[in-house]
Amino acid sequence: MSMNNEKLADMLFPHVDGTPALYENMYPKRDLPDGAMVTRLGPSPTGFIHLGNIYGALTDERLAHRSGGIFYLRIEDTDSKRMVEGAEKVIIESLDFFGIHFDEGAGQDTDRGSYGPYHQSRRKDIYHCFAKELVKKGLAYPCFMTEEEIGAIRQKQEAEKKTPGIYGGYARCRDMSIADVEDALESGSPYVLRLRSKGSENIDPETGSSSVYFKTRDGIRGEISMPENIQDIVVLKADGMPTYHFAHVVDDHLMRTTHVIRGEEWLSSLPIHIELFNALGFDIPVYCHTAVLMKLDENGNKRKLSKRKDPELSLDYYKEKGYHPDALKEYMLTILNSDFEEWRTEHPELPIEDFDFSMDKMSTSGALFDLDKLEDVSKECLFRISSSDLAAFMARWISMYRPDHSDVSSDMDYLEAILDLGRHDNKPRKDLIYAEQILDFIKYFFDGYFRVEDGLPEEVSPQDAKEIIARYKETYDHSDDQSAWFDKIRTIAADMGYAAKPKDYKKNPDDFKGHVGHVSTVIRLAVTGRSQSPDVWAIQQIMGEERVMRRLGDYDPSL
Ligand code: GLU
């Protein structure tokens, strides 16, 4: 440590009184079992929380909790220009909605945990202490270059087809004398603090990167080889706030993160981060770069999900449609771990927490997100949720997104019975997908929304339909079991010239007007308004005799 560096450090950071040793003691190594992973989610409150966040968060959460570790939330709010009011609340609420729970970190009202503060904006003193340390070691320096100067350099570099950026000979302020720095500071010139990169010697003209490569292990991708960083990247911005590069290195070290799970878009900055870890003398956590979420476009080509083109990238899409959080989580697991589906087939009853989530099973080359597949997963998932939980979920969704339909959830026993319909059959129904679809699917149970939507089958004249309903009402006994009930319909059919069995009609279509199925469709239309529905007998049992009679009485087949 040269005298000059010490002096420079004191000049730049006269107010820093913490020391690295102080912070190391304040945030000791965590006392966790061997192999326990400490992971974090580090969202920036920029107002858009998306599927990618959940994808990453679920990876973090599963890895930490499967290994007996800790999963925490850190708010990365150092870029005041990109901050959006209220965005942090949305992040916390959304993660909570999707059932992703943190052990510590930023919270709605207060932070929890002893490794905080968990907002980067409140950690300035800590960053300054470690920035000062870099200056002391001669590994960082103040840079007074103006925007214009940097812009001119970039233009020159472009024209000469040189690697863009501030590095090597372009880093004009690297070797400023102490006296010049002092003058510049005194005159109040704004400055940033830059890393003095050690990697700027040999640049490969082909790649524009250092020709020196280093090897590292990515938790998901395995061994990778990357060129050393050459850039004197900014460590502290002119407002004294750290860049992401610097802040996350200091934080992940002091918060004792063992695995940094983040999107693939950060992979190219890894050499910078490794240089920073080394410069600060910290152990490097295991970096794990997840695959980008892709979709198949109309032409069958894989492309990245885009904020502009794909509403399904936004989490609001799922909340508004009323996807159950478990379904989305379950589907995320199918794309996160290639063996999840097989496990699920073998263990339909187990909670997802029992699945042995593993980084080895993660895709590296773009994870395909498919809404149709999500629907299939959702059908299975909702089938596993009890009818009473499903009714409670519907009630919550209705109160948030369809308050005008509050009558649907006013009688919870009725709603639960409706949702339970067909679940215990030999071949159980699995046609509930998401709240909006379910609401539409069950609306006919409620008088306020009931209307006759479909017309008569062509085999049945309006006259006959009237007679079918009249006879049906006459013989109706609400306490009939299903077979007694259907026998009566067969009798009506036979009496009126319809085959009592569909196969008789198929054999000799000229002998009959139609068959018992056409006759029961008329009853179905009167009771549900639809020509397709679950079992009519079961529907009537749920609706109750009075409502059934009223509907039969109101039905006018000639309309
Ligand atoms: N704040 C960064 C982002 O929102 C987090 C990246 C990371 O997880 O390290 O992209």
Coordinates of C-alpha atoms and ligand atoms in Angstrom, one line a residue:
M1 CA 0.0 0.0 0.0
S2 CA 1.7 3.1 -1.1
M3 CA 1.6 6.3 0.9
N4 CA 0.0 8.0 -2.1
N5 CA -2.9 5.5 -2.3
E6 CA -3.5 5.9 1.4
K7 CA -3.6 9.7 1.0
L8 CA -5.9 9.5 -2.0
A9 CA -8.2 7.2 -0.1
D10 CA -8.4 9.6 2.8
M11 CA -9.0 12.5 0.4
L12 CA -11.9 10.8 -1.3
F13 CA -13.5 9.2 1.7
P14 CA -12.7 11.5 4.7
H15 CA -15.9 10.4 6.4
V16 CA -15.6 6.7 6.3
D17 CA -15.1 5.3 9.7
G18 CA -16.0 1.7 9.3
T19 CA -13.3 -0.8 8.4
P20 CA -13.6 -4.1 6.5
A21 CA -12.8 -5.9 9.7
L22 CA -15.7 -4.2 11.4
Y23 CA -18.2 -5.3 8.8
E24 CA -16.7 -8.8 8.6
N25 CA -17.4 -9.1 12.4
M26 CA -20.8 -7.6 12.1
Y27 CA -21.9 -10.1 9.5
P28 CA -20.1 -13.3 10.4
K29 CA -20.2 -16.5 8.4
R30 CA -23.6 -18.0 8.8
D31 CA -23.9 -20.9 11.2
L32 CA -25.6 -23.4 8.8
P33 CA -25.2 -27.2 8.2
D34 CA -22.8 -28.3 5.5
G35 CA -24.1 -27.9 2.0
A36 CA -26.8 -25.3 3.1
M37 CA -27.2 -22.8 0.4
V38 CA -27.8 -19.1 0.9
T39 CA -29.6 -17.5 -2.0
R40 CA -31.1 -14.2 -2.6
L41 CA -33.5 -12.4 -5.0
G42 CA -32.2 -9.0 -5.9
P43 CA -34.9 -7.3 -7.8
S44 CA -34.7 -3.6 -8.9
P45 CA -37.9 -1.8 -8.2
T46 CA -38.4 -0.6 -11.7
G47 CA -42.1 -1.4 -11.8
F48 CA -42.2 -4.5 -13.9
I49 CA -42.2 -7.9 -12.1
H50 CA -42.4 -10.7 -14.6
L51 CA -42.3 -14.4 -15.1
G52 CA -38.5 -14.3 -15.2
N53 CA -38.5 -13.1 -11.6
I54 CA -40.6 -16.0 -10.5
Y55 CA -38.5 -18.4 -12.5
G56 CA -35.4 -17.1 -10.7
A57 CA -37.1 -16.7 -7.3
L58 CA -38.4 -20.3 -7.3
T59 CA -34.9 -21.6 -8.2
D60 CA -33.4 -19.6 -5.3
E61 CA -36.2 -20.6 -2.9
R62 CA -36.1 -24.3 -3.7
L63 CA -32.3 -24.5 -3.6
A64 CA -32.1 -22.7 -0.2
H65 CA -34.9 -24.6 1.4
R66 CA -34.1 -28.0 0.1
S67 CA -30.6 -27.6 1.5
G68 CA -31.6 -26.2 4.9
G69 CA -30.3 -22.8 3.9
I70 CA -31.6 -19.2 3.8
F71 CA -33.4 -17.3 1.1
Y72 CA -33.5 -13.6 1.4
L73 CA -34.8 -10.5 -0.4
R74 CA -32.6 -7.6 -1.3
I75 CA -33.9 -4.6 -3.0
E76 CA -31.4 -3.2 -5.5
D77 CA -32.5 0.4 -5.6
T78 CA -29.3 2.3 -6.4
D79 CA -30.5 3.6 -9.7
S80 CA -32.8 6.5 -8.8
K81 CA -33.6 7.3 -12.4
R82 CA -35.1 3.9 -12.9
M83 CA -37.0 3.7 -9.7
V84 CA -40.8 3.5 -9.8
E85 CA -42.9 4.6 -6.8
G86 CA -44.8 1.6 -5.2
A87 CA -42.8 -1.0 -7.3
E88 CA -41.2 -2.5 -4.2
K89 CA -44.6 -3.1 -2.7
V90 CA -45.8 -4.8 -5.9
I91 CA -42.7 -7.1 -5.8
I92 CA -43.2 -8.1 -2.3
E93 CA -47.0 -8.7 -2.8
S94 CA -46.5 -10.6 -6.0
L95 CA -43.9 -13.0 -4.6
D96 CA -46.2 -13.5 -1.6
F97 CA -49.2 -14.1 -3.8
F98 CA -47.2 -16.8 -5.7
G99 CA -46.3 -18.4 -2.4
I100 CA -42.6 -17.6 -2.5
H101 CA -41.6 -16.8 1.0
F102 CA -38.3 -15.3 2.3
D103 CA -36.5 -16.2 5.5
E104 CA -35.1 -12.7 5.8
G105 CA -34.6 -9.4 4.0
A106 CA -36.7 -6.5 2.9
G107 CA -40.3 -6.7 4.0
Q108 CA -43.5 -4.7 3.6
D109 CA -43.1 -2.7 6.8
T110 CA -39.7 -3.7 8.3
D111 CA -36.7 -5.7 7.3
R112 CA -36.0 -9.0 9.0
G113 CA -32.6 -10.6 9.6
S114 CA -29.2 -9.6 10.9
Y115 CA -27.4 -9.2 7.6
G116 CA -29.2 -5.9 6.6
P117 CA -29.9 -3.3 5.7
Y118 CA -31.5 -5.1 2.8
H119 CA -32.0 -2.1 0.6
Q120 CA -28.9 -1.1 -1.3
S121 CA -29.8 2.5 -1.0
R122 CA -29.3 2.2 2.8
R123 CA -25.8 0.7 2.5
K124 CA -23.9 3.6 1.2
D125 CA -21.5 3.7 4.2
I126 CA -20.6 0.0 3.6
Y127 CA -19.9 0.5 -0.1
H128 CA -17.8 3.5 0.7
C129 CA -15.7 1.6 3.2
F130 CA -14.9 -1.1 0.6
A131 CA -14.4 1.4 -2.2
K132 CA -11.9 3.2 0.0
E133 CA -10.2 -0.1 0.5
L134 CA -9.8 -0.5 -3.2
V135 CA -8.3 2.9 -3.5
K136 CA -5.9 2.1 -0.7
K137 CA -4.8 -1.0 -2.6
G138 CA -4.3 1.1 -5.8
L139 CA -7.2 -0.8 -7.4
A140 CA -9.6 2.1 -7.9
Y141 CA -9.2 5.7 -8.8
P142 CA -11.3 8.8 -9.3
C143 CA -12.1 9.6 -12.9
F144 CA -13.1 13.1 -13.8
M145 CA -13.8 12.5 -17.5
T146 CA -16.9 14.3 -18.7
E147 CA -19.8 12.7 -20.6
E148 CA -18.6 14.6 -23.7
E149 CA -15.1 13.3 -23.4
I150 CA -16.3 9.7 -23.0
G151 CA -18.7 10.2 -25.9
A152 CA -15.8 11.4 -28.1
I153 CA -13.7 8.4 -27.1
R154 CA -16.5 6.1 -28.0
Q155 CA -16.9 7.7 -31.4
K156 CA -13.2 7.4 -32.0
Q157 CA -13.2 3.8 -31.0
E158 CA -16.1 3.0 -33.3
A159 CA -14.4 4.7 -36.2
E160 CA -11.2 2.7 -35.6
K161 CA -13.1 -0.5 -34.9
K162 CA -11.6 -0.7 -31.4
T163 CA -13.2 -2.2 -28.3
P164 CA -15.4 0.4 -26.8
G165 CA -15.0 1.5 -23.2
I166 CA -12.7 3.1 -20.7
Y167 CA -9.6 0.8 -20.4
G168 CA -5.9 0.9 -20.8
G169 CA -4.7 4.0 -22.6
Y170 CA -8.3 5.4 -22.8
A171 CA -8.5 5.6 -19.0
R172 CA -7.0 9.1 -18.9
C173 CA -7.4 9.6 -15.1
R174 CA -5.7 6.4 -14.1
D175 CA -2.4 8.1 -13.5
M176 CA -3.4 11.5 -12.3
S177 CA -1.1 12.9 -9.7
I178 CA -2.3 13.4 -6.2
A179 CA -1.9 17.1 -6.7
D180 CA -4.1 17.1 -9.8
V181 CA -6.8 15.1 -8.0
E182 CA -6.7 17.5 -5.1
D183 CA -7.2 20.4 -7.5
A184 CA -10.0 18.7 -9.3
L185 CA -11.7 17.9 -6.0
E186 CA -11.3 21.4 -4.7
S187 CA -12.8 22.9 -7.8
G188 CA -15.8 20.6 -7.2
S189 CA -15.5 18.7 -10.5
P190 CA -17.8 15.7 -10.5
Y191 CA -16.1 12.3 -10.6
V192 CA -16.8 8.6 -10.6
L193 CA -14.7 5.9 -9.0
R194 CA -13.3 3.4 -11.4
L195 CA -11.8 0.0 -11.0
R196 CA -8.2 -0.1 -12.1
S197 CA -8.5 -3.3 -14.1
K198 CA -5.6 -5.6 -14.3
G199 CA -6.7 -7.3 -17.4
S200 CA -6.0 -4.7 -20.1
E201 CA -2.8 -5.9 -21.7
N202 CA -3.6 -8.2 -24.7
I203 CA -6.7 -7.5 -26.6
D204 CA -7.7 -10.0 -29.2
P205 CA -8.6 -7.9 -32.3
E206 CA -11.1 -10.5 -33.4
T207 CA -13.2 -10.6 -30.2
G208 CA -12.3 -7.2 -28.8
S209 CA -11.8 -8.9 -25.5
S210 CA -8.7 -9.9 -23.5
S211 CA -6.9 -12.7 -25.1
V212 CA -6.3 -14.1 -21.6
Y213 CA -9.0 -16.6 -20.7
F214 CA -9.8 -17.9 -17.3
K215 CA -11.9 -20.9 -16.3
T216 CA -14.7 -20.9 -13.8
R217 CA -17.6 -23.1 -12.8
D218 CA -21.2 -22.0 -13.3
G219 CA -23.6 -23.9 -11.0
I220 CA -25.9 -24.6 -14.0
R221 CA -23.6 -24.5 -17.0
G222 CA -20.6 -26.3 -15.5
E223 CA -17.1 -25.2 -16.5
I224 CA -17.0 -22.2 -18.6
S225 CA -14.0 -20.3 -20.1
M226 CA -14.2 -16.5 -20.4
P227 CA -11.9 -13.6 -21.3
E228 CA -10.6 -11.6 -18.4
N229 CA -12.2 -8.2 -17.8
I230 CA -10.2 -5.3 -19.3
Q231 CA -12.6 -2.4 -18.5
D232 CA -12.1 0.2 -15.8
I233 CA -15.7 -0.1 -14.9
V234 CA -17.4 2.4 -12.7
V235 CA -17.6 1.3 -9.0
L236 CA -19.2 4.4 -7.5
K237 CA -21.3 6.8 -9.6
A238 CA -21.0 10.5 -9.4
D239 CA -23.7 10.6 -6.8
G240 CA -21.7 8.3 -4.6
M241 CA -24.0 5.3 -5.2
P242 CA -22.5 2.0 -6.3
T243 CA -23.1 0.4 -9.6
Y244 CA -24.8 -3.0 -9.7
H245 CA -21.4 -4.6 -10.3
F246 CA -19.9 -3.3 -7.1
A247 CA -22.9 -3.3 -4.9
H248 CA -23.8 -7.0 -5.5
V249 CA -20.2 -8.1 -4.9
V250 CA -20.0 -6.3 -1.5
D251 CA -23.6 -7.4 -0.6
D252 CA -23.3 -11.0 -1.6
H253 CA -20.1 -11.3 0.4
L254 CA -21.3 -9.6 3.5
M255 CA -24.7 -11.3 3.4
R256 CA -22.9 -14.5 3.0
T257 CA -24.6 -15.6 -0.2
T258 CA -23.3 -19.0 -1.4
H259 CA -25.1 -19.1 -4.7
V260 CA -25.9 -16.2 -6.9
I261 CA -28.7 -17.2 -9.2
R262 CA -29.5 -14.7 -11.9
G263 CA -30.5 -14.3 -15.5
E264 CA -28.3 -15.3 -18.4
E265 CA -28.1 -11.6 -19.4
W266 CA -25.5 -11.2 -16.6
L267 CA -23.2 -13.9 -17.8
S268 CA -21.1 -11.6 -20.0
S269 CA -20.4 -9.4 -16.9
L270 CA -19.1 -12.3 -14.9
P271 CA -15.4 -11.4 -15.6
I272 CA -16.0 -8.0 -14.1
H273 CA -17.5 -9.5 -11.0
I274 CA -14.8 -12.0 -10.6
E275 CA -12.2 -9.3 -10.9
L276 CA -14.0 -7.3 -8.2
F277 CA -14.2 -10.3 -5.8
N278 CA -10.5 -10.9 -6.3
A279 CA -9.7 -7.2 -5.9
L280 CA -11.6 -7.1 -2.6
G281 CA -10.1 -10.4 -1.4
F282 CA -13.5 -12.1 -1.0
D283 CA -14.3 -15.7 -1.8
I284 CA -16.3 -16.0 -4.9
P285 CA -19.8 -17.5 -4.6
V286 CA -21.1 -20.0 -7.0
Y287 CA -22.6 -18.1 -9.9
C288 CA -25.6 -19.8 -11.6
H289 CA -26.9 -18.2 -14.7
T290 CA -30.4 -19.4 -15.6
A291 CA -31.7 -19.8 -19.1
V292 CA -33.8 -17.1 -20.8
L293 CA -37.5 -17.7 -21.0
M294 CA -38.6 -18.3 -24.6
K295 CA -41.8 -19.0 -26.5
L296 CA -42.7 -20.5 -29.8
D297 CA -44.0 -17.7 -32.0
E298 CA -46.7 -18.0 -34.6
N299 CA -44.3 -19.5 -37.1
G300 CA -42.9 -22.0 -34.7
N301 CA -39.7 -20.2 -34.1
K302 CA -38.2 -19.9 -30.6
R303 CA -37.9 -16.4 -29.4
K304 CA -37.4 -14.5 -26.1
L305 CA -40.5 -13.5 -24.3
S306 CA -40.9 -9.8 -24.8
K307 CA -42.4 -7.2 -22.5
R308 CA -43.9 -5.4 -25.4
K309 CA -45.3 -8.3 -27.4
D310 CA -46.2 -10.9 -24.8
P311 CA -48.7 -10.0 -22.1
E312 CA -48.1 -13.4 -20.5
L313 CA -44.7 -12.2 -19.4
S314 CA -46.3 -10.0 -16.8
L315 CA -47.3 -11.5 -13.5
D316 CA -50.5 -9.4 -13.5
Y317 CA -51.7 -11.5 -16.4
Y318 CA -51.9 -14.6 -14.2
K319 CA -53.3 -12.7 -11.3
E320 CA -56.0 -11.1 -13.4
K321 CA -57.0 -14.4 -15.1
G322 CA -56.9 -16.0 -11.7
Y323 CA -54.3 -18.8 -12.2
H324 CA -53.8 -20.5 -8.9
P325 CA -50.3 -19.7 -7.6
D326 CA -49.7 -23.4 -7.1
A327 CA -50.4 -24.1 -10.8
L328 CA -47.9 -21.4 -11.9
K329 CA -45.3 -22.7 -9.5
E330 CA -45.9 -26.3 -10.6
Y331 CA -45.6 -25.3 -14.2
M332 CA -42.4 -23.3 -13.5
L333 CA -40.9 -26.4 -11.9
T334 CA -41.7 -28.4 -15.1
I335 CA -39.6 -26.0 -17.1
L336 CA -37.0 -25.6 -14.5
N337 CA -36.2 -29.2 -13.8
S338 CA -36.4 -31.7 -16.7
D339 CA -37.4 -34.6 -14.4
F340 CA -40.2 -32.8 -12.5
E341 CA -43.0 -34.1 -14.7
E342 CA -42.0 -37.7 -14.3
W343 CA -41.8 -37.2 -10.6
R344 CA -45.2 -35.6 -10.5
T345 CA -46.7 -38.5 -12.5
E346 CA -45.2 -41.0 -10.0
H347 CA -46.2 -38.9 -6.9
P348 CA -49.5 -37.1 -7.7
E349 CA -50.3 -36.5 -4.1
L350 CA -47.0 -35.1 -2.8
P351 CA -46.4 -31.4 -2.2
I352 CA -43.8 -29.9 -4.6
E353 CA -41.5 -29.3 -1.6
D354 CA -40.8 -33.0 -1.6
F355 CA -39.4 -32.9 -5.1
D356 CA -35.6 -33.1 -5.2
F357 CA -34.9 -29.9 -7.0
S358 CA -31.5 -29.8 -8.6
M359 CA -29.3 -27.4 -10.5
D360 CA -28.0 -30.2 -12.7
K361 CA -31.5 -30.6 -14.2
M362 CA -31.8 -27.0 -15.3
S363 CA -31.8 -26.0 -18.9
T364 CA -28.9 -23.8 -20.2
S365 CA -30.2 -23.0 -23.6
G366 CA -33.5 -21.2 -23.3
A367 CA -36.5 -22.5 -21.4
L368 CA -39.6 -22.8 -23.4
F369 CA -42.7 -21.3 -21.8
D370 CA -46.0 -22.5 -23.3
L371 CA -49.4 -21.3 -22.2
D372 CA -51.2 -24.5 -23.4
K373 CA -48.9 -26.6 -21.3
L374 CA -49.6 -24.3 -18.3
E375 CA -53.3 -24.9 -18.8
D376 CA -52.8 -28.7 -18.7
V377 CA -50.7 -28.4 -15.6
S378 CA -53.2 -26.2 -14.0
K379 CA -56.1 -28.6 -14.6
E380 CA -54.2 -31.3 -12.8
C381 CA -53.1 -28.9 -10.1
L382 CA -56.6 -27.6 -9.4
F383 CA -57.8 -31.2 -9.3
R384 CA -55.5 -31.8 -6.4
I385 CA -56.7 -28.8 -4.4
S386 CA -59.6 -29.5 -2.2
S387 CA -63.0 -28.0 -3.2
S388 CA -63.2 -25.9 -0.1
D389 CA -59.7 -24.4 -0.8
L390 CA -60.7 -23.8 -4.4
A391 CA -63.9 -22.1 -3.3
A392 CA -61.9 -19.8 -1.0
F393 CA -59.5 -19.1 -3.8
M394 CA -62.4 -18.2 -6.1
A395 CA -63.9 -16.0 -3.5
R396 CA -60.6 -14.1 -3.1
W397 CA -60.2 -13.7 -6.8
I398 CA -63.8 -12.5 -7.2
S399 CA -63.5 -9.9 -4.5
M400 CA -60.3 -8.6 -6.2
Y401 CA -61.1 -8.8 -9.9
R402 CA -64.9 -9.4 -10.3
P403 CA -66.5 -7.6 -7.3
D404 CA -69.6 -7.3 -9.4
H405 CA -70.0 -11.1 -9.1
S406 CA -69.9 -11.2 -5.4
D407 CA -73.1 -13.2 -5.3
V408 CA -71.2 -16.2 -6.7
S409 CA -69.2 -16.4 -3.5
S410 CA -72.0 -15.3 -1.1
D411 CA -73.0 -18.9 -0.3
M412 CA -69.7 -20.8 0.1
D413 CA -71.3 -24.2 0.6
Y414 CA -73.1 -23.8 -2.7
L415 CA -69.9 -22.7 -4.4
E416 CA -67.9 -25.5 -2.9
A417 CA -70.5 -28.1 -4.0
I418 CA -70.4 -26.7 -7.5
L419 CA -66.6 -26.9 -7.7
D420 CA -66.8 -30.4 -6.3
L421 CA -69.0 -31.6 -9.1
G422 CA -67.7 -34.6 -11.0
R423 CA -64.5 -34.8 -8.9
H424 CA -65.3 -38.2 -7.4
D425 CA -66.4 -40.0 -10.5
N426 CA -64.6 -43.0 -11.8
K427 CA -63.2 -40.8 -14.5
P428 CA -63.0 -37.5 -12.6
R429 CA -63.6 -34.2 -14.3
K430 CA -60.5 -32.0 -14.7
D431 CA -61.8 -29.1 -16.6
L432 CA -61.2 -26.2 -14.2
I433 CA -58.2 -24.1 -15.3
Y434 CA -58.2 -20.6 -13.9
A435 CA -60.7 -18.4 -12.0
E436 CA -61.9 -16.4 -15.0
Q437 CA -62.6 -19.6 -17.0
I438 CA -64.1 -21.3 -13.9
L439 CA -66.5 -18.4 -13.3
D440 CA -67.7 -18.6 -16.9
F441 CA -68.0 -22.4 -16.6
I442 CA -70.2 -22.3 -13.5
K443 CA -72.2 -19.2 -14.1
Y444 CA -75.4 -21.0 -15.0
F445 CA -75.7 -22.2 -11.4
F446 CA -76.5 -18.6 -10.4
D447 CA -79.9 -17.2 -11.4
G448 CA -78.5 -13.7 -12.0
Y449 CA -76.3 -15.0 -14.9
F450 CA -78.4 -17.9 -16.1
R451 CA -79.7 -17.7 -19.6
V452 CA -80.4 -20.2 -22.4
E453 CA -77.3 -20.0 -24.6
D454 CA -77.9 -22.9 -27.0
G455 CA -80.7 -24.0 -29.3
L456 CA -82.5 -27.3 -29.5
P457 CA -80.9 -30.3 -31.2
E458 CA -82.3 -30.6 -34.7
E459 CA -83.9 -34.0 -33.9
V460 CA -86.3 -32.3 -31.5
S461 CA -89.1 -29.9 -32.6
P462 CA -90.1 -27.1 -30.2
Q463 CA -93.4 -28.9 -29.8
D464 CA -91.7 -32.0 -28.7
A465 CA -89.4 -30.1 -26.4
K466 CA -92.4 -28.6 -24.6
E467 CA -93.9 -32.0 -24.2
I468 CA -90.6 -33.5 -22.9
I469 CA -90.4 -30.8 -20.3
A470 CA -94.0 -31.2 -19.3
R471 CA -93.7 -34.9 -18.8
Y472 CA -90.4 -34.6 -17.1
K473 CA -91.8 -32.1 -14.6
E474 CA -94.8 -34.5 -14.0
T475 CA -92.6 -37.5 -13.1
Y476 CA -89.8 -35.5 -11.4
D477 CA -88.8 -36.7 -8.0
H478 CA -85.9 -34.9 -6.5
S479 CA -85.0 -38.0 -4.3
D480 CA -84.6 -40.3 -7.3
D481 CA -81.1 -41.7 -7.6
Q482 CA -79.3 -41.3 -10.8
S483 CA -80.5 -44.5 -12.4
A484 CA -84.1 -44.1 -11.4
W485 CA -83.9 -40.6 -12.8
F486 CA -82.5 -41.7 -16.1
D487 CA -85.0 -44.5 -16.5
K488 CA -87.7 -42.0 -16.4
I489 CA -86.1 -40.0 -19.2
R490 CA -85.8 -43.3 -21.2
T491 CA -89.5 -43.8 -20.7
I492 CA -90.3 -40.3 -21.9
A493 CA -88.1 -40.9 -24.9
A494 CA -89.7 -44.2 -25.8
D495 CA -93.2 -42.9 -25.3
M496 CA -92.5 -40.0 -27.7
G497 CA -90.9 -42.0 -30.5
Y498 CA -87.2 -41.5 -29.6
A499 CA -85.0 -44.5 -29.2
A500 CA -84.3 -45.4 -25.5
K501 CA -80.8 -46.3 -26.4
P502 CA -78.6 -44.3 -28.8
K503 CA -77.3 -47.5 -30.5
D504 CA -80.8 -48.5 -31.6
Y505 CA -81.2 -45.2 -33.2
K506 CA -77.9 -45.5 -35.0
K507 CA -78.9 -48.9 -36.4
N508 CA -82.3 -47.8 -37.6
P509 CA -82.4 -44.1 -37.8
D510 CA -85.6 -44.1 -39.9
D511 CA -87.5 -45.8 -37.1
F512 CA -87.1 -42.9 -34.6
K513 CA -87.1 -39.1 -34.3
G514 CA -83.9 -39.2 -32.4
H515 CA -82.7 -40.9 -29.2
V516 CA -82.7 -40.5 -25.4
G517 CA -79.6 -38.3 -25.6
H518 CA -81.5 -35.7 -27.6
V519 CA -84.3 -35.9 -25.1
S520 CA -82.0 -35.3 -22.2
T521 CA -80.3 -32.4 -24.0
V522 CA -83.7 -30.6 -23.9
I523 CA -83.7 -31.1 -20.1
R524 CA -80.1 -30.0 -19.9
L525 CA -81.0 -26.9 -21.9
A526 CA -83.8 -26.0 -19.5
V527 CA -81.7 -26.5 -16.4
T528 CA -78.3 -25.2 -17.4
G529 CA -79.0 -23.2 -20.6
R530 CA -76.2 -25.1 -22.3
S531 CA -76.2 -28.2 -24.6
Q532 CA -73.0 -29.3 -22.9
S533 CA -72.5 -29.6 -19.2
P534 CA -71.5 -32.0 -16.5
D535 CA -74.0 -34.6 -15.4
V536 CA -77.5 -33.1 -15.2
W537 CA -78.7 -35.3 -12.3
A538 CA -75.7 -34.2 -10.2
I539 CA -76.3 -30.5 -11.2
Q540 CA -79.9 -30.7 -10.1
Q541 CA -78.9 -32.2 -6.7
I542 CA -76.7 -29.2 -6.2
M543 CA -79.2 -26.6 -7.4
G544 CA -82.0 -27.9 -5.3
E545 CA -85.5 -28.8 -6.3
E546 CA -87.0 -25.4 -6.2
R547 CA -84.5 -23.8 -8.6
V548 CA -84.8 -26.8 -11.0
M549 CA -88.6 -26.6 -11.0
R550 CA -88.4 -22.9 -11.6
R551 CA -86.1 -23.3 -14.6
L552 CA -88.2 -26.1 -16.1
G553 CA -91.2 -23.8 -15.8
D554 CA -89.5 -20.8 -17.3
Y555 CA -88.0 -22.7 -20.3
D556 CA -89.5 -21.7 -23.6
P557 CA -88.0 -24.0 -26.4
S558 CA -89.6 -21.9 -29.1
L559 CA -87.3 -18.9 -28.3
Ligands
GLU1 N1 -30.9 -6.1 -9.7 C1 -30.6 -7.0 -10.7 C2 -31.7 -7.1 -11.7 O1 -32.8 -6.8 -11.3 C3 -30.4 -8.4 -10.0 C4 -29.4 -9.3 -10.7 C5 -28.9 -10.3 -9.7 O2 -29.7 -11.1 -9.3 O3 -27.8 -10.3 -9.3 O4 -31.5 -7.6 -12.8

